Amino acid sequence: MSAVPITLDAKPETLLHQVRWLLEHCADQRAVTVISGDVERSYTVGEFFHHAACYAHALDKIGAVPGDLVVLILPQEENALFGFWGGMLLGAVPSMFAYLTDKLDPARYYESVRKLVQHANARFVITDSALFEPLSAALDGLAAVISADALQPGGEPADYLMRPLPNADSTAFLQHSSGSTGLQKGVMLSHRAVINQLASYGQAIELMPDDVIVSWLPLYHDMGLIAAFIQPIMQAVHLVLMSPTAWVRAPQMLLHAITRHRGTLMWLPNFAYNFLATRIRDSALEGVDLSSMRAVINCSEPVYAESHRVFTARFAPFALRESALMTCYAMAENTFAVTSSRMHTIPKIDRVDRLRLAEERVAYVSDGDAFEIVSCGVPIIGCQVRIVDVDRQMLPERAVGEIALRSDSMLSGYHNQPEITAAALIDGWYFTGDMGYLADGELYITGRKKDLIIVGGKNIYPQDIENLLNDIPGIHPGRVVAFGVDNAELGTQDIGILAEVDDPADLEGERRAVIVRTMRARIAQSTDVSARYVDLVPLRWLIKTSSGKIARAANRDKYFEMQKSR
Amino acid sequence: MKDKIRAFISQQLSNDPKYSFSDDEPLISGGWVDSFDLTKLAVFIEETFGVHFADPELTEDNMDTLNQIVRNIEAKLAR
């Protein structure tokens, strides 16, 4: 076979038509290898869908019908993979949700699941034996809970694939738009949109049948779900998967998996370049060989040129080629990729005048005090990108404005949220809220959605954090601000938080300690990320905008200016 | 030893020198140190005390308080 099955010239009608094709043509081919501790378990395409059918059978037995929303809350191992496709085989709509971690407060976590299930009107939840009882209690009367560990064998893929299949416009699955607090938006993706994305993006990265994708990315995020799960399964490309929690503890396992399996492709958020380059001891790299890697794709966080430099410097001795560096601008609302840098070419770095960028909002090329911006590449086929001003009028080349896009792989809408859908999609254009400019057809990102903080690839909405802390005794309600602080050493952002206290005595000593300790613990237990800067300020310290809102960036700048002058 | 680690954590990881950790204070579940920081802490311990922690040992269960960290270092030094 010289090409992957889904291309611009060969698009199946739905993902289930593609499953049918895969079972007919490559049932014996290796689909997935799951790395769990020191053990690896591999499944062929046939075995994979056989296991998935077991979930379709279980859902079928308890009354699930096509179109029902099925939420999966499972550790990143086989059950999550099989359960997702089990739901799809039945024509139900699966959605991955983050599993409970050690750090999260269980009561808050169950409450967030309950809210999500209630709001999304999910009828079925698949989890494991550890969470079965607490989730059953939390979701009593809302949804039926199935334990993956108690699943009885039954069902074959053919049982489901012989039924009338959904049409191309029906929803294939939901991607929940990040963040573990607050109300998440469920991005509805049709079979047609997903297939268009696979065909276009496959062409952009020249995906081949003998590629091997190696990943630790979480499946509840678009990069992990699409690039490193749906894509390899549908394109019959071998996927080698590990869990994010295991990878964070031992980042070298990714590189050893590439070496063992001759990995060719991986996607990473920017922080992972720094993390891999700086947090692995030399002794742990013995035997690593990255010569098989043809693309390491930087996606989902702002790309730093410096991160690419430290990564290639550290791994060139392990046969990593600099030409393997690629970039991608992606979002769940476009299924995944919007742009991709060109294959076999190192992504362009634009050096622009820092001051004029800030003041004139135009990216002038400069040799002086230049700001480096890495290109995210060109739009993939089927996708148009425009830069618009506040009145949504098109801006010329190199002018900075909001990024708008229109494509054949866009969301059908936000699940159960028609107003939010109507506000986001206008005349077929999706307004991303991200800022950037176009130059020579390539897209450069200069800023993310208003105030969004991206920590280690994870999107954190500052208002979610602020809302968590408002009721802590001593803090003046409504006077909390959360913001992102660039961390060049880690190649990502940190979270900073300032809160006004009513009583000046709370600014020092043990009284301060009690408040700060409560704030830290609550953030860690509710969001699974830690805040790097937490401080208290006196009443009326925080700067407000003319409309009375707390100005996040202005307060961040004021705080760090003050720290510097101390 | 404990105070050296305490100083490293408050200056390099938690960015709050005003706050003094107690010996049994949960550092990770308390939101002072995140999982990315653990490897940084391990490098500091290795450089300062010559004690090596393998990656599987760098877990929240094993390294959540100053007392735990110091106990683990001492156990390794005693070997």
XYZ file of C-alpha atoms in Angstrom:
645
model
C 0.000 0.000 0.000
C 1.459 3.338 -0.961
C -0.996 5.718 0.671
C -3.138 5.870 3.762
C -6.793 4.970 3.139
C -8.352 8.403 3.729
C -7.072 11.016 1.274
C -8.489 14.056 -0.522
C -9.518 11.709 -3.336
C -10.792 8.892 -1.147
C -13.176 9.916 1.591
C -15.483 7.396 3.223
C -19.006 8.574 4.001
C -18.655 8.161 7.768
C -16.120 6.912 10.289
C -18.147 3.708 10.581
C -17.941 3.103 6.837
C -14.207 3.397 7.393
C -14.300 0.831 10.218
C -16.041 -1.541 7.809
C -13.295 -0.940 5.243
C -10.526 -1.451 7.814
C -11.966 -4.760 8.988
C -12.180 -5.961 5.384
C -8.719 -4.813 4.320
C -6.375 -4.701 7.284
C -7.846 -6.667 10.176
C -4.495 -8.296 10.920
C -2.469 -5.113 10.876
C -1.205 -3.739 14.180
C -3.429 -0.878 15.359
C -2.353 0.115 18.843
C 0.361 -0.621 21.366
C -0.446 0.502 24.894
C 2.485 1.064 27.243
C 1.548 0.546 30.867
C 4.380 0.480 33.390
C 6.986 -1.932 32.075
C 4.444 -3.810 29.987
C 3.395 -3.318 26.369
C 0.198 -4.730 24.923
C -0.522 -4.656 21.184
C -3.803 -5.069 19.323
C -4.518 -5.649 15.658
C -7.262 -3.721 13.900
C -9.501 -6.793 14.175
C -8.816 -7.254 17.887
C -9.282 -3.565 18.541
C -12.791 -3.429 17.105
C -13.664 -6.789 18.620
C -12.989 -5.301 22.063
C -14.840 -2.129 21.105
C -17.895 -4.181 20.121
C -18.068 -5.471 23.672
C -18.806 -1.911 24.805
C -21.367 -1.423 22.058
C -23.023 -4.611 23.294
C -23.063 -3.453 26.924
C -24.482 -0.051 25.995
C -27.036 -1.673 23.698
C -28.192 -3.993 26.497
C -28.972 -1.134 28.858
C -30.915 0.767 26.257
C -28.459 3.142 24.582
C -29.560 4.178 21.102
C -27.869 6.066 18.262
C -27.391 9.717 19.164
C -27.143 9.134 22.931
C -24.251 10.910 24.588
C -21.810 8.543 26.297
C -19.193 10.045 28.636
C -15.978 8.089 29.217
C -14.136 8.605 32.482
C -11.251 6.166 32.371
C -7.482 6.052 32.857
C -5.594 6.388 29.565
C -5.397 2.684 28.726
C -7.314 0.181 26.615
C -10.728 0.611 28.215
C -10.860 4.262 27.220
C -9.882 3.443 23.629
C -12.279 0.510 23.248
C -15.116 2.279 25.069
C -14.888 5.290 22.779
C -15.192 3.180 19.639
C -17.822 0.963 21.265
C -20.019 4.017 21.592
C -19.297 4.961 17.976
C -20.121 1.456 16.681
C -23.550 1.808 18.237
C -24.018 5.225 16.623
C -23.937 6.851 20.050
C -21.876 10.020 20.642
C -18.850 9.407 22.879
C -16.919 12.071 24.749
C -13.746 11.697 26.798
C -13.549 13.325 30.202
C -10.461 13.676 32.411
C -10.056 10.959 35.045
C -9.752 11.757 38.757
C -6.112 12.374 39.776
C -4.460 12.168 43.203
C -4.356 15.910 43.502
C -7.969 16.718 42.719
C -10.458 16.918 45.548
C -12.843 13.986 44.885
C -16.002 15.776 46.052
C -15.353 18.736 43.748
C -14.447 16.411 40.908
C -17.669 14.373 41.203
C -19.615 17.589 41.338
C -17.977 18.797 38.113
C -18.830 15.483 36.430
C -22.410 15.750 37.651
C -22.718 19.259 36.216
C -21.266 18.182 32.906
C -23.506 15.126 32.624
C -26.572 17.123 33.581
C -25.846 20.006 31.265
C -24.883 17.827 28.308
C -27.801 15.501 28.992
C -25.497 12.495 28.834
C -27.392 9.274 29.426
C -24.475 6.892 29.940
C -21.142 7.050 31.722
C -18.425 4.432 31.376
C -15.845 4.346 34.159
C -13.737 1.767 36.026
C -14.329 -0.154 39.250
C -12.500 2.477 41.331
C -14.904 5.280 40.391
C -18.003 3.162 39.774
C -19.594 3.628 43.185
C -18.868 7.313 43.775
C -19.950 8.192 40.239
C -23.116 6.099 40.537
C -23.953 8.017 43.699
C -23.117 11.410 42.184
C -25.096 10.696 39.006
C -28.061 8.976 40.637
C -31.121 9.522 38.450
C -29.138 11.403 35.792
C -27.241 8.733 33.903
C -26.574 4.997 33.916
C -23.010 4.149 34.984
C -21.147 1.166 33.536
C -17.932 -0.250 34.982
C -15.467 -1.248 32.284
C -14.018 -3.798 34.691
C -17.336 -5.638 35.025
C -17.988 -5.875 31.305
C -19.282 -9.228 30.005
C -18.008 -10.427 26.652
C -20.518 -10.133 23.844
C -21.106 -8.514 20.479
C -19.061 -8.461 17.291
C -18.328 -5.429 15.118
C -20.394 -6.954 12.311
C -23.501 -6.877 14.531
C -23.325 -3.096 14.499
C -21.818 -2.423 11.095
C -24.671 -4.291 9.385
C -27.211 -1.916 10.870
C -28.089 1.263 8.980
C -25.107 3.559 9.574
C -25.467 7.210 10.593
C -25.297 9.829 7.850
C -22.315 12.076 7.238
C -23.874 15.045 9.009
C -24.724 13.299 12.232
C -22.482 13.987 15.197
C -19.620 11.513 15.490
C -18.358 12.603 18.906
C -17.989 15.577 21.224
C -14.754 17.222 22.257
C -15.045 19.054 25.518
C -13.208 22.319 25.322
C -10.638 21.978 28.098
C -10.539 23.254 31.650
C -11.774 21.138 34.513
C -13.752 23.791 36.318
C -16.677 25.855 35.190
C -19.026 24.743 32.477
C -17.310 23.168 29.540
C -18.479 23.604 25.996
C -19.062 20.389 24.053
C -17.802 20.825 20.491
C -19.994 18.730 18.145
C -18.141 17.222 15.212
C -19.871 15.505 12.326
C -18.514 12.440 10.542
C -18.027 14.612 7.470
C -15.982 17.221 9.362
C -13.713 14.611 10.933
C -13.113 12.836 7.636
C -12.352 16.104 5.834
C -9.845 16.925 8.576
C -8.173 13.512 8.326
C -7.867 13.833 4.541
C -6.525 17.406 4.583
C -4.193 17.077 7.527
C -2.960 13.690 6.309
C -1.940 15.412 3.099
C -0.223 18.273 4.955
C 1.973 15.897 6.970
C 2.306 13.364 4.129
C 0.956 10.608 6.360
C 2.053 7.158 5.159
C 0.907 3.636 6.057
C 4.278 2.811 7.597
C 4.256 5.820 9.928
C 4.329 5.138 13.659
C 2.742 7.729 15.979
C 4.072 7.837 19.533
C 2.071 9.786 22.109
C 1.474 10.559 25.757
C -1.137 13.231 25.027
C -4.402 13.134 26.952
C -7.393 11.969 24.919
C -9.754 14.554 26.389
C -7.870 17.262 24.473
C -8.139 17.736 20.667
C -4.451 17.181 19.979
C -4.437 13.790 21.720
C -7.883 12.746 20.575
C -7.565 13.593 16.878
C -3.857 13.572 15.992
C -2.893 10.676 18.233
C -6.006 8.504 18.388
C -8.740 9.014 15.754
C -6.184 9.693 12.987
C -4.018 6.577 13.449
C -7.022 4.289 14.033
C -8.865 5.524 10.936
C -5.752 5.669 8.759
C -4.461 2.238 9.851
C -1.266 3.760 11.205
C 0.365 2.151 14.238
C -0.222 4.126 17.448
C 2.056 3.689 20.481
C 0.286 5.240 23.450
C 1.218 5.927 27.062
C -0.559 7.911 29.748
C 0.253 11.550 30.529
C 0.704 10.812 34.236
C 3.265 8.091 33.532
C 5.088 10.326 31.054
C 5.367 13.302 33.423
C 7.048 11.067 35.987
C 9.465 9.541 33.496
C 9.609 11.690 30.348
C 12.356 9.531 28.814
C 9.813 6.717 28.295
C 8.550 8.590 25.237
C 12.021 8.583 23.673
C 12.601 4.921 24.464
C 9.229 4.065 22.910
C 10.270 5.936 19.738
C 13.525 3.995 19.685
C 11.863 0.577 20.173
C 9.025 1.119 17.713
C 10.886 3.275 15.174
C 8.435 6.119 15.791
C 8.072 8.634 12.972
C 5.584 11.235 14.213
C 4.693 12.909 17.469
C 2.775 15.962 18.584
C 3.853 17.948 21.626
C 2.768 21.161 23.333
C 5.620 23.669 23.536
C 6.417 23.086 27.225
C 7.237 19.442 26.453
C 10.240 20.518 24.329
C 11.800 22.227 27.352
C 10.664 19.506 29.700
C 12.223 16.733 27.607
C 15.381 18.762 26.972
C 16.047 19.745 30.583
C 14.492 17.173 32.885
C 16.030 13.908 31.729
C 19.378 12.787 33.054
C 22.005 11.710 30.522
C 22.103 8.261 32.050
C 18.392 7.794 31.287
C 18.997 8.433 27.594
C 21.297 5.520 26.988
C 20.346 3.696 23.789
C 17.934 6.376 22.585
C 17.845 6.710 18.784
C 15.580 9.336 17.246
C 16.733 8.866 13.650
C 13.347 7.433 12.646
C 11.459 10.616 13.623
C 10.365 12.532 10.556
C 8.179 15.112 12.292
C 7.937 16.471 15.825
C 4.974 18.806 15.703
C 4.641 21.740 18.102
C 0.990 22.465 18.707
C -1.589 23.796 21.209
C 0.606 26.303 23.041
C 2.420 29.387 21.753
C 5.575 28.158 19.999
C 8.886 29.512 21.277
C 11.884 29.480 18.911
C 14.068 28.997 21.982
C 12.233 25.791 22.895
C 13.029 24.370 19.475
C 16.674 25.363 19.936
C 17.094 23.698 23.337
C 15.275 20.597 22.082
C 17.392 20.136 18.965
C 20.595 20.953 20.857
C 19.865 18.273 23.439
C 18.657 15.588 21.039
C 20.805 16.117 17.937
C 23.376 13.723 19.469
C 20.568 11.142 19.523
C 20.066 11.533 15.763
C 17.154 13.954 15.875
C 17.092 15.933 12.629
C 16.380 19.645 12.827
C 14.251 19.327 9.688
C 11.839 17.185 11.730
C 10.625 20.277 13.598
C 7.115 21.245 12.557
C 4.376 23.508 13.863
C 0.608 23.451 13.740
C -2.195 25.778 14.819
C -5.197 23.774 15.898
C -8.427 23.917 17.828
C -11.262 21.577 18.725
C -13.677 23.827 16.799
C -11.921 22.891 13.547
C -11.720 19.213 14.596
C -7.972 19.794 14.929
C -5.493 21.461 12.538
C -6.093 24.861 10.954
C -2.560 25.332 9.615
C 0.558 23.229 9.314
C 4.133 24.214 8.593
C 5.522 22.780 5.384
C 7.091 19.340 5.451
C 10.874 19.025 5.120
C 11.337 22.718 5.937
C 12.201 24.177 9.299
C 9.342 26.490 10.367
C 10.096 30.105 9.467
C 11.008 32.503 12.241
C 9.813 36.056 11.732
C 11.888 38.722 13.502
C 9.671 41.728 14.027
C 10.020 45.143 15.632
C 8.823 44.715 19.194
C 7.736 48.297 19.795
C 5.899 48.769 16.526
C 4.145 45.452 17.006
C 2.809 46.666 20.341
C 2.016 50.232 19.286
C 1.019 50.042 15.628
C -0.245 46.454 15.698
C 1.756 45.694 12.565
C 4.578 43.152 12.329
C 7.482 44.999 10.685
C 10.572 42.932 10.002
C 13.482 44.243 12.081
C 17.141 43.562 12.722
C 17.242 45.509 15.969
C 15.358 44.695 19.178
C 13.408 41.986 17.435
C 10.695 39.746 18.765
C 10.851 36.205 17.366
C 7.617 34.665 16.192
C 7.571 31.134 14.827
C 5.319 30.496 11.840
C 2.437 28.082 12.316
C 2.520 27.383 8.589
C -0.129 27.565 5.891
C -3.825 26.668 6.091
C -4.523 23.025 5.364
C -6.605 22.221 2.277
C -10.273 23.041 2.793
C -9.509 25.732 5.338
C -9.467 29.522 4.820
C -7.897 31.901 7.309
C -8.520 35.648 7.571
C -7.243 38.333 9.871
C -9.937 40.821 10.831
C -10.213 44.028 12.843
C -12.692 44.730 15.656
C -15.411 45.397 13.065
C -14.557 42.056 11.480
C -13.209 43.723 8.328
C -10.283 42.018 6.591
C -6.836 43.406 7.422
C -3.845 43.572 5.061
C -0.732 41.398 5.190
C 1.297 41.760 8.426
C -1.430 43.655 10.274
C -2.323 42.049 13.598
C -5.969 41.180 14.182
C -8.331 38.419 15.201
C -7.946 35.098 13.411
C -11.133 33.945 11.673
C -11.522 30.691 9.804
C -13.915 28.845 7.546
C -13.412 25.229 6.607
C -14.961 21.896 5.752
C -13.932 20.407 9.099
C -15.605 22.868 11.433
C -17.839 22.110 14.379
C -21.568 21.732 13.794
C -22.116 23.732 16.967
C -21.734 23.651 20.727
C -23.809 20.871 22.231
C -27.014 22.192 23.861
C -25.784 25.795 23.530
C -27.466 27.432 20.528
C -26.783 31.000 21.728
C -23.061 30.428 22.134
C -23.024 28.683 18.745
C -24.795 31.597 17.063
C -22.348 34.076 18.592
C -19.268 32.111 17.483
C -20.294 31.225 13.914
C -21.197 34.073 11.581
C -21.818 33.466 7.863
C -19.868 30.246 8.127
C -16.876 31.964 9.733
C -15.617 31.001 13.155
C -14.015 33.828 15.118
C -11.299 32.270 17.215
C -10.509 35.098 19.640
C -6.826 34.420 18.978
C -4.682 37.222 17.552
C -2.167 36.975 14.734
C -1.086 38.070 11.264
C -0.444 36.580 7.844
C 2.814 37.021 5.921
C 3.590 35.247 2.629
C 0.600 33.023 3.236
C 1.886 31.819 6.608
C 0.100 32.377 9.892
C 1.851 33.867 12.921
C 0.135 33.863 16.318
C 0.768 36.848 18.578
C -1.743 36.261 21.363
C -4.285 33.769 22.587
C -7.944 34.121 23.432
C -8.564 36.957 25.795
C -6.677 36.268 28.996
C -6.586 32.498 28.442
C -3.709 30.898 30.357
C -2.054 27.850 28.783
C -0.139 25.785 31.310
C 1.678 22.776 29.965
C -0.726 22.557 27.031
C -3.763 22.804 29.254
C -6.170 25.707 28.797
C -7.073 27.480 32.008
C -9.718 30.178 32.035
C -8.785 32.808 34.629
C -12.419 33.395 35.586
C -12.702 29.732 36.650
C -9.847 30.201 39.093
C -11.121 33.550 40.327
C -14.536 32.050 41.010
C -12.965 29.257 43.032
C -11.320 31.655 45.464
C -13.940 34.344 45.974
C -15.490 32.837 49.085
C -12.291 32.249 51.061
C -12.594 34.057 54.412
C -10.514 37.232 54.464
C -10.606 37.768 50.690
C -12.821 40.568 49.483
C -15.386 38.845 47.234
C -14.897 39.692 43.576
C -11.422 41.087 44.157
C -9.370 38.176 42.909
C -7.423 38.210 39.669
C -5.725 35.309 37.863
C -3.323 35.777 34.960
C -0.711 33.993 32.885
C 2.990 34.699 33.396
C 5.348 33.646 30.609
C 7.970 31.181 31.798
C 10.765 31.103 29.247
C 12.714 28.434 31.105
C 9.811 25.972 30.901
C 8.536 27.228 27.545
C 5.013 27.638 28.883
C 2.984 29.895 31.152
C 2.610 29.926 34.915
C -0.486 30.952 36.813
C -0.329 34.067 38.976
C -3.059 35.092 41.415
C -3.593 38.230 43.455
C -6.370 38.734 45.957
C -7.394 41.810 47.909
C -7.950 41.315 51.620
C -10.304 43.421 53.739
C -8.115 43.535 56.822
C -4.476 44.752 56.525
C -3.570 42.335 59.328
C -4.171 39.526 56.798
C -1.195 40.686 54.731
C 1.452 39.318 57.101
C 2.423 36.353 59.207
C 0.203 33.455 60.128
C -3.015 35.171 59.049
C -1.597 35.598 55.568
C -0.317 32.033 55.599
C -3.791 30.630 56.308
C -5.337 32.446 53.351
C -2.526 31.698 50.923
C -2.502 28.031 51.955
C -6.260 27.750 51.362
C -5.967 29.410 47.955
C -3.147 27.122 46.811
C -4.820 23.947 47.992
C -8.143 24.835 46.441
C -6.610 25.540 43.034
C -4.589 22.329 43.070
C -7.546 20.218 44.149
C -9.958 21.721 41.640
C -7.889 22.211 38.517
C -4.986 19.777 38.742
C -2.489 22.560 38.064
C -0.559 24.600 40.616
C -0.359 28.359 40.793
C 3.241 29.541 40.752
C 2.616 33.022 42.175
C 0.027 33.617 44.872
C -0.023 36.841 46.824
C -2.306 39.107 48.821
C -2.680 42.837 48.308
C -4.487 45.546 50.285
C -7.989 46.700 49.451
C -8.277 48.843 46.297
C -4.842 47.750 45.100
C -6.144 45.992 41.984
C -6.595 48.063 38.830
C -10.069 48.047 37.304
C -11.072 48.923 33.757
C -13.431 51.771 32.986
C -16.271 49.261 32.896
C -15.433 48.125 36.427
C -13.842 44.799 35.526
C -10.526 43.773 36.993
C -7.823 44.214 34.341
C -5.784 41.024 34.350
C -2.711 41.977 32.312
C -2.441 45.419 33.939
C -2.458 43.904 37.414
C 0.122 41.327 36.430
C 2.424 44.090 35.143
C 1.857 46.228 38.234
C 2.653 43.315 40.517
C 5.920 42.367 38.810
C 7.034 46.011 38.579
C 6.508 46.263 42.320
C 8.431 43.043 42.977
C 11.321 44.292 40.861
C 11.569 47.592 42.722
C 11.784 45.860 46.102
C 19.404 19.351 55.199
C 15.741 20.075 55.793
C 16.302 23.824 55.789
C 18.302 23.696 52.579
C 15.440 21.893 50.860
C 12.902 24.211 52.445
C 14.813 27.230 51.138
C 15.112 25.716 47.657
C 11.391 25.039 47.472
C 10.313 28.479 48.652
C 12.809 30.332 46.488
C 12.796 28.218 43.325
C 9.470 26.438 43.228
C 6.727 28.154 45.201
C 7.952 31.757 44.700
C 6.735 32.820 48.130
C 9.659 33.493 50.467
C 7.248 35.087 52.977
C 5.656 31.725 53.622
C 7.405 29.159 55.765
C 6.499 25.495 55.259
C 5.985 23.243 58.213
C 7.730 19.882 58.067
C 4.539 17.955 57.446
C 2.888 20.378 55.103
C 1.608 18.731 51.905
C 3.634 20.354 49.136
C 2.070 18.810 46.041
C -1.519 18.303 47.125
C -1.201 21.678 48.865
C -0.505 23.324 45.509
C 3.033 24.581 46.263
C 4.890 22.236 43.966
C 3.599 20.614 40.794
C 4.550 17.353 39.178
C 6.841 19.136 36.700
C 8.757 20.585 39.647
C 9.500 17.187 41.154
C 12.178 16.394 38.608
C 13.747 19.803 39.297
C 13.716 19.044 43.006
C 15.331 15.673 42.317
C 18.162 17.326 40.375
C 18.718 19.764 43.279
C 18.840 16.901 45.778
C 21.241 14.967 43.597
C 23.578 17.954 43.184
C 23.404 19.019 46.828
C 23.368 15.737 48.716
C 24.613 13.286 46.097
C 21.484 11.187 46.378
C 19.762 9.897 43.269
C 16.014 9.330 43.000
C 14.762 7.116 40.191
C 11.737 8.431 38.335
C 9.253 5.927 39.779
C 10.144 7.275 43.237
C 9.178 10.828 42.324
C 5.523 10.540 43.156
C 3.157 12.575 45.230
C 2.762 9.702 47.708
C 6.494 9.532 48.248
C 7.574 13.178 48.178
C 4.667 15.254 49.466
C 6.199 16.665 52.668
C 9.615 17.873 53.821
C 9.720 15.093 56.392
C 9.053 12.469 53.732
C 11.701 13.880 51.413
C 14.310 14.022 54.173
C 13.446 10.506 55.362
C 13.893 9.216 51.817
C 17.263 10.943 51.446
C 18.487 9.677 54.810
C 17.394 6.140 54.001
C 19.447 6.291 50.806
C 22.476 7.798 52.556
C 22.357 5.066 55.217
C 22.649 2.343 52.584
